Short mmCIF file of C-alpha atoms in Angstrom, two decimals:
data_model
loop_
_atom_site.label_atom_id
_atom_site.label_comp_id
_atom_site.label_asym_id
_atom_site.label_seq_id
_atom_site.Cartn_x
_atom_site.Cartn_y
_atom_site.Cartn_z
CA MET A 1 -27.33 -220.74 -0.96
CA ARG A 2 -24.79 -223.46 -2.38
CA GLY A 3 -25.34 -220.51 -5.99
CA VAL A 4 -24.87 -217.85 -3.72
CA VAL A 5 -21.47 -219.23 -2.15
CA ALA A 6 -20.11 -220.23 -5.55
CA ARG A 7 -20.83 -216.80 -7.13
CA SER A 8 -19.25 -215.58 -4.03
CA THR A 9 -16.29 -217.94 -4.49
CA LEU A 10 -15.68 -216.79 -8.39
CA LEU A 11 -15.97 -213.09 -7.21
CA ARG A 12 -12.89 -213.83 -4.88
CA PHE A 13 -11.36 -215.54 -7.61
CA VAL A 14 -11.73 -212.38 -10.08
CA VAL A 15 -10.46 -210.24 -7.28
CA LEU A 16 -7.43 -212.19 -6.45
CA SER A 17 -6.54 -213.07 -10.02
CA ALA A 18 -6.59 -209.03 -10.87
CA ILE A 19 -4.09 -208.69 -7.72
CA GLN A 20 -1.86 -211.67 -9.23
CA LEU A 21 -1.85 -210.08 -12.34
CA VAL A 22 -0.40 -206.58 -11.16
CA THR A 23 1.79 -208.67 -9.04
CA ILE A 24 3.40 -210.20 -12.31
CA LYS A 25 3.51 -207.13 -13.45
CA MET A 26 5.27 -205.56 -10.70
CA SER A 27 7.70 -208.56 -10.52
CA ALA A 28 8.67 -207.79 -13.99
CA ALA A 29 9.46 -204.37 -13.00
CA THR A 30 11.62 -205.76 -10.00
CA CYS A 31 14.11 -207.64 -12.43
CA ASP A 32 14.22 -204.04 -14.50
CA ALA A 33 15.17 -202.15 -11.30
CA LEU A 34 17.97 -204.52 -10.08
CA SER A 35 19.32 -204.64 -14.02
CA ILE A 36 19.69 -200.44 -13.97
CA GLY A 37 23.05 -199.08 -13.65
CA THR A 38 26.10 -201.08 -11.90
CA PRO A 39 25.81 -203.22 -8.63
CA GLY A 40 26.96 -201.02 -5.76
CA THR A 41 27.11 -197.50 -7.82
CA LYS A 42 24.39 -194.90 -6.71
CA TRP A 43 22.13 -194.48 -9.79
CA GLY A 44 22.84 -190.90 -11.65
CA VAL A 45 20.24 -188.87 -14.08
CA THR A 46 20.59 -191.45 -16.78
CA GLU A 47 19.55 -194.55 -14.83
CA ILE A 48 16.94 -192.48 -12.94
CA LYS A 49 15.97 -191.82 -16.75
CA ARG A 50 15.81 -195.33 -17.40
CA TRP A 51 14.15 -196.45 -14.49
CA ARG A 52 11.19 -193.70 -15.23
CA MET A 53 10.78 -195.11 -18.89
CA THR A 54 10.23 -198.57 -18.18
CA ARG A 55 7.63 -198.21 -15.39
CA VAL A 56 4.14 -198.80 -17.11
CA LYS A 57 1.40 -197.37 -17.00
CA GLN A 58 -1.28 -199.63 -15.75
CA ARG A 59 -4.05 -197.31 -14.73
CA SER A 60 -5.66 -193.66 -15.28
CA TYR A 61 -5.72 -190.95 -12.84
CA TYR A 62 -8.04 -188.99 -15.18
CA GLU A 63 -10.41 -192.19 -15.46
CA ASP A 64 -10.41 -193.04 -11.72
CA VAL A 65 -9.86 -190.48 -9.63
CA LEU A 66 -10.92 -187.30 -11.33
CA PRO A 67 -14.47 -188.60 -12.11
CA LYS A 68 -14.88 -189.00 -8.34
CA VAL A 69 -13.63 -185.95 -7.59
CA GLU A 70 -15.82 -183.98 -9.76
CA ALA A 71 -18.81 -185.86 -8.74
CA LEU A 72 -18.21 -184.68 -5.40
CA ARG A 73 -18.22 -181.31 -6.41
CA LYS A 74 -22.09 -181.58 -7.08
CA LYS A 75 -22.60 -184.01 -4.41
CA CYS A 76 -21.46 -182.42 -1.77
CA GLU A 77 -21.91 -178.96 -2.51
CA ASN A 78 -23.48 -177.27 0.41
CA ALA A 79 -20.70 -178.51 3.13
CA PHE A 80 -17.55 -178.96 0.63
CA GLU A 81 -15.92 -177.35 -2.36
CA VAL A 82 -13.62 -178.83 -4.67
CA ILE A 83 -10.27 -176.69 -5.08
CA GLN A 84 -7.57 -177.24 -7.29
CA TYR A 85 -4.28 -176.56 -5.09
CA GLY A 86 -1.54 -177.53 -7.76
CA GLU A 87 -0.46 -178.81 -11.12
CA LEU A 88 2.36 -181.59 -11.85
CA PRO A 89 4.05 -181.99 -15.30
CA LEU A 90 2.62 -184.93 -17.48
CA ILE A 91 5.75 -187.24 -17.38
CA VAL A 92 4.55 -189.90 -19.97
CA ASP A 93 6.74 -192.59 -21.74
CA ASP A 94 8.38 -191.74 -25.02
CA ASN A 95 5.69 -193.85 -26.86
CA GLU A 96 2.76 -192.26 -24.93
CA VAL A 97 3.43 -188.52 -26.02
CA GLY A 98 0.91 -188.75 -28.82
CA ALA A 99 -1.92 -190.28 -27.12
CA ALA A 100 -1.62 -187.74 -24.19
CA ALA A 101 -1.36 -184.81 -26.57
CA GLY A 102 -4.41 -186.34 -28.70
CA GLU A 103 -6.38 -186.36 -25.32
CA GLY A 104 -5.69 -182.95 -24.51
CA LYS A 105 -3.72 -183.72 -21.31
CA SER A 106 -0.28 -181.75 -20.52
CA SER A 107 -0.62 -182.00 -16.69
CA PHE A 108 -1.87 -183.57 -13.58
CA PRO A 109 -4.34 -181.12 -11.72
CA LEU A 110 -4.13 -181.47 -8.12
CA PHE A 111 -7.45 -181.33 -6.19
CA ALA A 112 -8.84 -181.44 -2.50
CA ILE A 113 -12.08 -181.25 -0.94
CA ARG A 114 -12.37 -178.54 1.59
CA SER A 115 -14.93 -177.68 4.11
CA ARG A 116 -17.36 -174.63 2.34
CA ASN A 117 -17.99 -172.59 5.39
CA TRP A 118 -14.37 -172.64 7.22
CA SER A 119 -15.02 -171.50 10.80
CA LYS A 120 -12.49 -170.54 12.97
CA ASP A 121 -14.45 -171.81 16.01
CA LYS A 122 -14.03 -175.36 14.58
CA PRO A 123 -10.81 -177.46 14.87
CA ASN A 124 -9.22 -178.52 11.47
CA VAL A 125 -8.58 -181.70 9.85
CA LEU A 126 -6.55 -182.84 7.58
CA ILE A 127 -6.83 -186.02 5.36
CA THR A 128 -4.26 -187.43 2.83
CA GLY A 129 -4.37 -190.19 0.22
CA GLY A 130 -2.16 -191.58 -2.03
CA VAL A 131 1.52 -189.83 -1.23
CA HIS A 132 2.22 -193.23 -2.63
CA GLY A 133 0.26 -193.46 -5.64
CA TYR A 134 0.49 -196.98 -5.77
CA GLU A 135 -1.22 -197.51 -2.41
CA THR A 136 -4.95 -197.84 -3.85
CA SER A 137 -6.98 -197.82 -0.73
CA GLY A 138 -5.18 -194.30 0.47
CA VAL A 139 -6.61 -192.75 -2.42
CA MET A 140 -10.00 -194.61 -2.64
CA GLY A 141 -10.51 -194.27 1.33
CA ALA A 142 -9.82 -190.73 1.23
CA LEU A 143 -12.46 -190.48 -1.34
CA LEU A 144 -14.79 -192.59 0.47
CA PHE A 145 -14.57 -190.60 3.46
CA ALA A 146 -16.10 -187.74 1.37
CA GLU A 147 -18.49 -190.20 -0.86
CA SER A 148 -20.17 -191.83 2.11
CA GLY A 149 -21.26 -188.61 3.88
CA LYS A 150 -19.03 -189.26 6.69
CA ALA A 151 -17.40 -186.32 5.69
CA GLU A 152 -20.18 -184.33 5.93
CA TYR A 153 -21.03 -185.57 9.10
CA TYR A 154 -18.09 -184.69 10.68
CA SER A 155 -17.80 -181.12 9.47
CA LYS A 156 -20.72 -180.21 11.76
CA TYR A 157 -17.24 -180.56 14.31
CA PHE A 158 -14.34 -179.65 12.36
CA ASN A 159 -12.91 -177.76 9.40
CA ILE A 160 -12.38 -180.76 6.94
CA PHE A 161 -9.58 -180.58 4.18
CA VAL A 162 -9.28 -183.85 1.93
CA ALA A 163 -6.22 -184.35 -0.42
CA PRO A 164 -6.92 -187.54 -1.94
CA CYS A 165 -4.56 -188.21 -4.84
CA ILE A 166 -1.00 -186.19 -3.87
CA SER A 167 0.91 -188.67 -6.28
CA PRO A 168 -0.90 -189.07 -9.96
CA TRP A 169 2.54 -190.15 -11.64
CA GLY A 170 2.62 -193.04 -9.35
CA TYR A 171 -0.95 -193.80 -8.86
CA GLU A 172 -0.75 -194.59 -12.87
CA ARG A 173 1.98 -196.61 -12.78
CA VAL A 174 1.74 -198.35 -9.48
CA GLN A 175 4.60 -196.94 -8.15
CA ARG A 176 5.90 -195.75 -4.57
CA TRP A 177 8.19 -193.47 -5.87
CA ASN A 178 7.57 -190.38 -8.17
CA ALA A 179 8.92 -190.11 -11.68
CA ASN A 180 12.41 -188.83 -10.36
CA ALA A 181 12.73 -191.71 -8.31
CA VAL A 182 12.08 -190.15 -4.82
CA ASP A 183 9.96 -191.11 -2.26
CA PRO A 184 7.13 -188.78 -1.41
CA ASN A 185 6.54 -189.73 1.73
CA ARG A 186 10.14 -189.15 2.57
CA SER A 187 10.41 -185.46 0.94
CA PHE A 188 8.16 -183.23 3.17
CA ASN A 189 11.34 -182.12 5.26
CA PRO A 190 14.14 -182.43 3.24
CA ASP A 191 16.11 -180.73 6.01
CA GLY A 192 15.48 -183.69 8.20
CA GLU A 193 17.44 -185.79 10.45
CA ILE A 194 19.50 -188.44 8.49
CA VAL A 195 20.33 -191.69 10.71
CA GLU A 196 22.80 -193.86 8.79
CA GLY A 197 21.26 -196.93 8.38
CA ARG A 198 18.00 -196.12 9.19
CA SER A 199 14.97 -197.17 6.84
CA PHE A 200 13.48 -194.26 7.63
CA ASN A 201 15.24 -191.39 6.38
CA PRO A 202 14.10 -187.99 4.55
CA GLU A 203 14.89 -187.11 1.01
CA ALA A 204 15.16 -184.66 -1.52
CA ALA A 205 11.82 -182.21 -1.92
CA THR A 206 9.62 -183.23 -4.60
CA GLU A 207 6.92 -181.40 -6.52
CA GLU A 208 4.10 -183.61 -4.91
CA SER A 209 4.76 -182.48 -1.27
CA THR A 210 6.15 -178.91 -2.31
CA ALA A 211 2.57 -178.51 -3.91
CA LEU A 212 0.63 -179.56 -0.63
CA ILE A 213 2.79 -177.43 1.64
CA GLN A 214 2.47 -174.36 -0.54
CA CYS A 215 -1.24 -174.81 -0.94
CA LEU A 216 -1.24 -175.14 3.29
CA LYS A 217 0.81 -172.40 3.91
CA GLY A 218 -1.06 -170.23 1.20
CA ASP A 219 -2.65 -167.13 1.39
CA ASP A 220 -6.15 -169.04 1.07
CA MET A 221 -5.39 -171.13 3.94
CA LYS A 222 -4.42 -168.33 5.91
CA GLN A 223 -7.52 -166.34 5.34
CA VAL A 224 -9.02 -169.15 6.99
CA MET A 225 -6.87 -170.49 9.72
CA GLY A 226 -4.79 -167.32 10.28
CA ASP A 227 -0.86 -166.80 9.68
CA ASN A 228 -0.02 -170.05 11.72
CA SER A 229 -1.52 -172.29 9.42
CA MET A 230 0.63 -175.11 10.01
CA ASP A 231 0.10 -175.05 13.77
CA ASN A 232 -3.87 -174.89 13.58
CA TRP A 233 -4.50 -178.14 12.79
CA ILE A 234 -5.87 -180.93 15.53
CA CYS A 235 -5.43 -183.99 13.28
CA HIS A 236 -3.49 -185.13 10.28
CA ILE A 237 -4.13 -188.82 9.18
CA ASP A 238 -2.42 -189.75 6.18
CA LEU A 239 -3.84 -193.03 4.25
CA HIS A 240 -1.36 -195.87 3.39
CA GLU A 241 -0.75 -199.59 2.32
CA THR A 242 1.85 -201.92 3.04
CA THR A 243 1.92 -204.24 0.43
CA ASP A 244 3.95 -207.42 -0.72
CA THR A 245 5.65 -205.68 -3.08
CA ASP A 246 7.56 -203.18 -0.88
CA GLU A 247 10.01 -206.13 -0.37
CA THR A 248 9.91 -208.15 -3.33
CA GLU A 249 9.98 -204.49 -5.56
CA PHE A 250 10.39 -201.69 -4.02
CA ARG A 251 13.23 -202.20 -1.24
CA PRO A 252 15.23 -203.56 -3.87
CA ALA A 253 15.00 -200.90 -6.12
CA LYS A 254 16.09 -198.47 -3.29
CA ASP A 255 18.71 -200.36 -2.62
CA ALA A 256 19.77 -200.44 -6.46
CA ARG A 257 19.15 -196.38 -6.72
CA ASP A 258 21.19 -195.99 -3.31
CA GLY A 259 24.13 -198.14 -4.51
CA ILE A 260 23.36 -200.90 -2.12
CA VAL A 261 23.86 -204.45 -3.28
CA TRP A 262 20.31 -206.39 -2.89
CA THR A 263 20.20 -210.21 -1.38
CA GLU A 264 17.39 -212.17 -0.72
CA GLU A 265 18.62 -212.08 2.85
CA SER A 266 17.82 -208.23 2.94
CA LYS A 267 14.08 -209.24 2.28
CA GLY A 268 11.95 -208.50 5.64
CA GLU A 269 8.48 -209.90 6.23
CA ILE A 270 5.40 -208.13 5.60
CA PRO A 271 2.34 -208.23 8.48
CA ASP A 272 -1.02 -209.60 7.37
CA GLY A 273 -3.24 -206.97 8.70
CA PHE A 274 -3.92 -203.30 9.47
CA TYR A 275 -1.63 -201.36 11.47
CA LEU A 276 -1.08 -197.88 12.50
CA VAL A 277 2.29 -196.03 13.01
CA GLN A 278 2.75 -193.57 16.02
CA ASP A 279 4.59 -190.52 15.75
CA SER A 280 6.72 -191.38 19.43
CA THR A 281 6.91 -187.66 20.40
CA SER A 282 2.77 -187.32 20.45
CA PRO A 283 1.68 -190.88 21.36
CA LYS A 284 -1.72 -190.45 21.92
CA SER A 285 -2.12 -194.14 23.35
CA GLY A 286 -6.13 -193.61 24.24
CA TRP A 287 -6.62 -192.28 20.26
CA PHE A 288 -4.57 -195.16 18.59
CA ALA A 289 -6.83 -197.59 20.60
CA ALA A 290 -9.74 -195.99 19.37
CA MET A 291 -8.77 -195.95 15.99
CA ILE A 292 -7.84 -199.89 16.10
CA ASP A 293 -10.90 -200.96 17.91
CA SER A 294 -12.97 -199.18 15.13
CA VAL A 295 -10.77 -200.93 12.38
CA LYS A 296 -11.58 -204.25 14.12
CA LYS A 297 -14.92 -204.09 13.07
CA VAL A 298 -14.02 -204.19 9.25
CA THR A 299 -10.97 -205.98 8.94
CA HIS A 300 -8.38 -207.80 11.02
CA ILE A 301 -5.20 -206.31 12.83
CA ALA A 302 -1.73 -207.26 11.85
CA PRO A 303 -0.71 -209.55 14.78
CA ALA A 304 3.50 -208.92 15.75
CA ASP A 305 5.86 -211.33 13.84
CA SER A 306 8.46 -214.07 15.56
CA GLU A 307 10.40 -211.48 17.07
CA GLY A 308 7.62 -208.86 18.42
CA LYS A 309 7.75 -206.86 15.78
CA LEU A 310 5.97 -205.39 12.55
CA ILE A 311 8.22 -204.51 9.74
CA GLY A 312 11.11 -204.43 11.98
CA GLU A 313 10.20 -201.76 14.53
CA GLU A 314 9.03 -202.05 18.08
CA ILE A 315 5.14 -202.44 18.94
CA SER A 316 4.23 -199.56 21.19
CA GLN A 317 0.36 -201.34 21.44
CA GLU A 318 -1.84 -203.18 19.99
CA GLY A 319 -1.40 -202.80 16.17
CA VAL A 320 1.11 -199.73 16.43
CA ILE A 321 4.14 -199.19 15.84
CA GLY A 322 6.39 -196.38 17.02
CA ILE A 323 8.76 -194.17 15.22
CA PRO A 324 10.55 -191.05 15.42
CA ASN A 325 9.42 -187.62 14.93
CA ASN A 326 7.46 -187.58 11.52
CA LYS A 327 8.86 -184.01 10.81
CA HIS A 328 12.40 -185.33 11.34
CA LEU A 329 11.65 -188.19 8.98
CA GLY A 330 10.40 -185.88 6.25
CA LEU A 331 6.83 -187.78 6.29
CA CYS A 332 3.73 -186.52 5.19
CA ALA A 333 2.03 -187.04 8.69
CA GLY A 334 4.55 -184.71 10.16
CA VAL A 335 3.92 -181.99 7.84
CA THR A 336 1.74 -179.76 10.50
CA ASN A 337 1.90 -180.08 13.92
CA ALA A 338 -1.01 -181.41 14.44
CA PRO A 339 -1.18 -183.41 18.25
CA TYR A 340 -3.40 -186.14 16.64
CA ARG A 341 -1.14 -187.37 13.91
CA ALA A 342 -1.04 -191.07 12.35
CA THR A 343 0.02 -192.93 9.21
CA THR A 344 -2.55 -195.78 8.22
CA GLU A 345 -1.39 -198.99 6.79
CA VAL A 346 -3.79 -201.53 5.29
CA TYR A 347 -2.85 -204.78 3.72
CA PRO A 348 -4.19 -204.99 0.33
CA ASP A 349 -2.60 -208.26 -0.77
CA SER A 350 -4.20 -210.69 2.25
CA PRO A 351 -6.42 -213.29 1.33
CA LYS A 352 -8.81 -212.38 4.54
CA ALA A 353 -9.56 -208.87 2.90
CA THR A 354 -11.14 -207.70 -0.06
CA PRO A 355 -10.41 -204.38 -2.06
CA GLU A 356 -13.53 -203.03 -0.79
CA GLN A 357 -12.60 -203.76 3.00
CA CYS A 358 -9.44 -202.04 2.73
CA ASN A 359 -11.27 -199.00 1.63
CA GLU A 360 -13.39 -199.25 4.25
CA ALA A 361 -11.00 -199.75 6.77
CA GLN A 362 -9.43 -196.51 5.86
CA VAL A 363 -12.65 -195.00 6.34
CA ALA A 364 -13.30 -197.10 9.91
CA CYS A 365 -9.67 -195.39 11.44
CA ILE A 366 -10.68 -191.70 10.68
CA VAL A 367 -14.28 -192.08 12.02
CA GLY A 368 -12.68 -193.68 14.99
CA GLY A 369 -9.96 -191.08 15.45
CA LEU A 370 -12.23 -188.05 14.94
CA ASP A 371 -15.12 -189.34 17.82
CA TYR A 372 -12.24 -190.02 20.19
CA ILE A 373 -11.33 -186.40 19.68
CA ILE A 374 -15.09 -185.21 19.47
CA SER A 375 -15.30 -186.88 23.11
CA GLU A 376 -11.73 -186.19 24.54
CA GLU A 377 -11.67 -182.65 23.62
CA LYS A 378 -15.39 -181.75 24.17
CA ILE A 379 -15.86 -180.53 20.73
CA ILE A 380 -19.54 -179.54 20.27
CA ALA A 381 -21.31 -179.65 16.70
CA ALA A 382 -22.18 -176.69 15.13
CA THR A 383 -26.03 -175.75 15.03
CA THR A 384 -25.76 -173.98 11.84
CA GLU A 385 -23.44 -173.92 8.60
#
C-alpha cells in the first residue's frame, strides 16, 4: 500500500511539475506582452505582429487533436461522421516556416463530429470546445465525450454536433487569443452591445468564429435542420477553463493591447473549482443545478469569494454566475438560440484536481445537462437509427 501511495505521489509531482513548467513559460510571455508598445496606447498592426511572433509554440494540434478525430472516424462510424467544416491559415513564426513546409502543413483543418443519421424528429445538441485554445480540457473534454461512448448513447435521443477545437493556433501556443490578438469568445457577434468598463464586451469577428457560424448556417446543415438552422437547437454547452494565467498573463496583455496601464491592483481572484456561466435571459435554474450535481461526482465546485462572488460576478445559484445575454456579448454560447445554453469553467490549476478529472468534469457536465433535458422535455429514445 505504501508503494502505491509513493507512486501516486510521484505521479502527482510529475503532473504538477509539468503544469508549473507551462506556468513559467507563460509568465515569461506576460513580460513580453507588457513590454510591447507604449503603456496607455492601444496596439496597432506592428504591436500585434510583435506579440504574435513572441508566442511560442508549445504543443501540436496535428499530433494531439487530429489523431483523436481520425480515430473517432472509425470508432464511431455507425453513429457519427467526421466532417471538415473549415480551414484556417497556418500562421507560424519566421523560424518555423521551413519546418511547417517540410512537414507538408499549410493550414489548420477544422473538424466536427456529427450524428450520421440526423433526424428532424430529434432535438439538436451543440457541444463546442477549444474556443480558447489554451483551455485544454475544453478540447479534450469534447473529444472524451465522443471517445467514451457517451455521445453515441445520447444519439438515441438527440442529433449531436461536436466541434472540439475551434482555435488550433491558440491551442498550439497555449493562448487565449487568436493570431491577430482577438478573443474568439468575444467574436461571435461583433455588432453586439459594448458597455464601457465591462469585462465582457464583443470584439471583432475572427476566422475561428466565422468558420463555425458559416458551417451552422450553411446549406449542409439547413438540409438536415431546415432554413432556420440557428433557431433549431435545444442545447449548446461551450467547454472552457478559468486558469491562474487569466490574471497573470491574459488580463495584463488585454490591458496592454487596449491601451490601459496594468497594475497589480487590477489582478482579480481565480476561483478554486468548477463553475458555470448562465445567460440571465434563459436561466433554466433546474438545468444548471443538475449539471452542478453531476460535476460534484467528479470534482469540487468553486466556493464564493470573500465578497460572495465568482470572478467579480454575482452568484445566481450554487456554482453558477449570471451574465447578460450571451449573444450581445459575442460569446460562443450565444451563437444559436438554444434555450438550454451554458459555458463551463474548469479550474485546471487546482491542487485538488488532475488533468483527467478536468476532462471528466466537462463530460459529467454534458451528461448531467442532457439527462435533465431528456427528463424535463420528455424525450423518447429512438428505437432504430
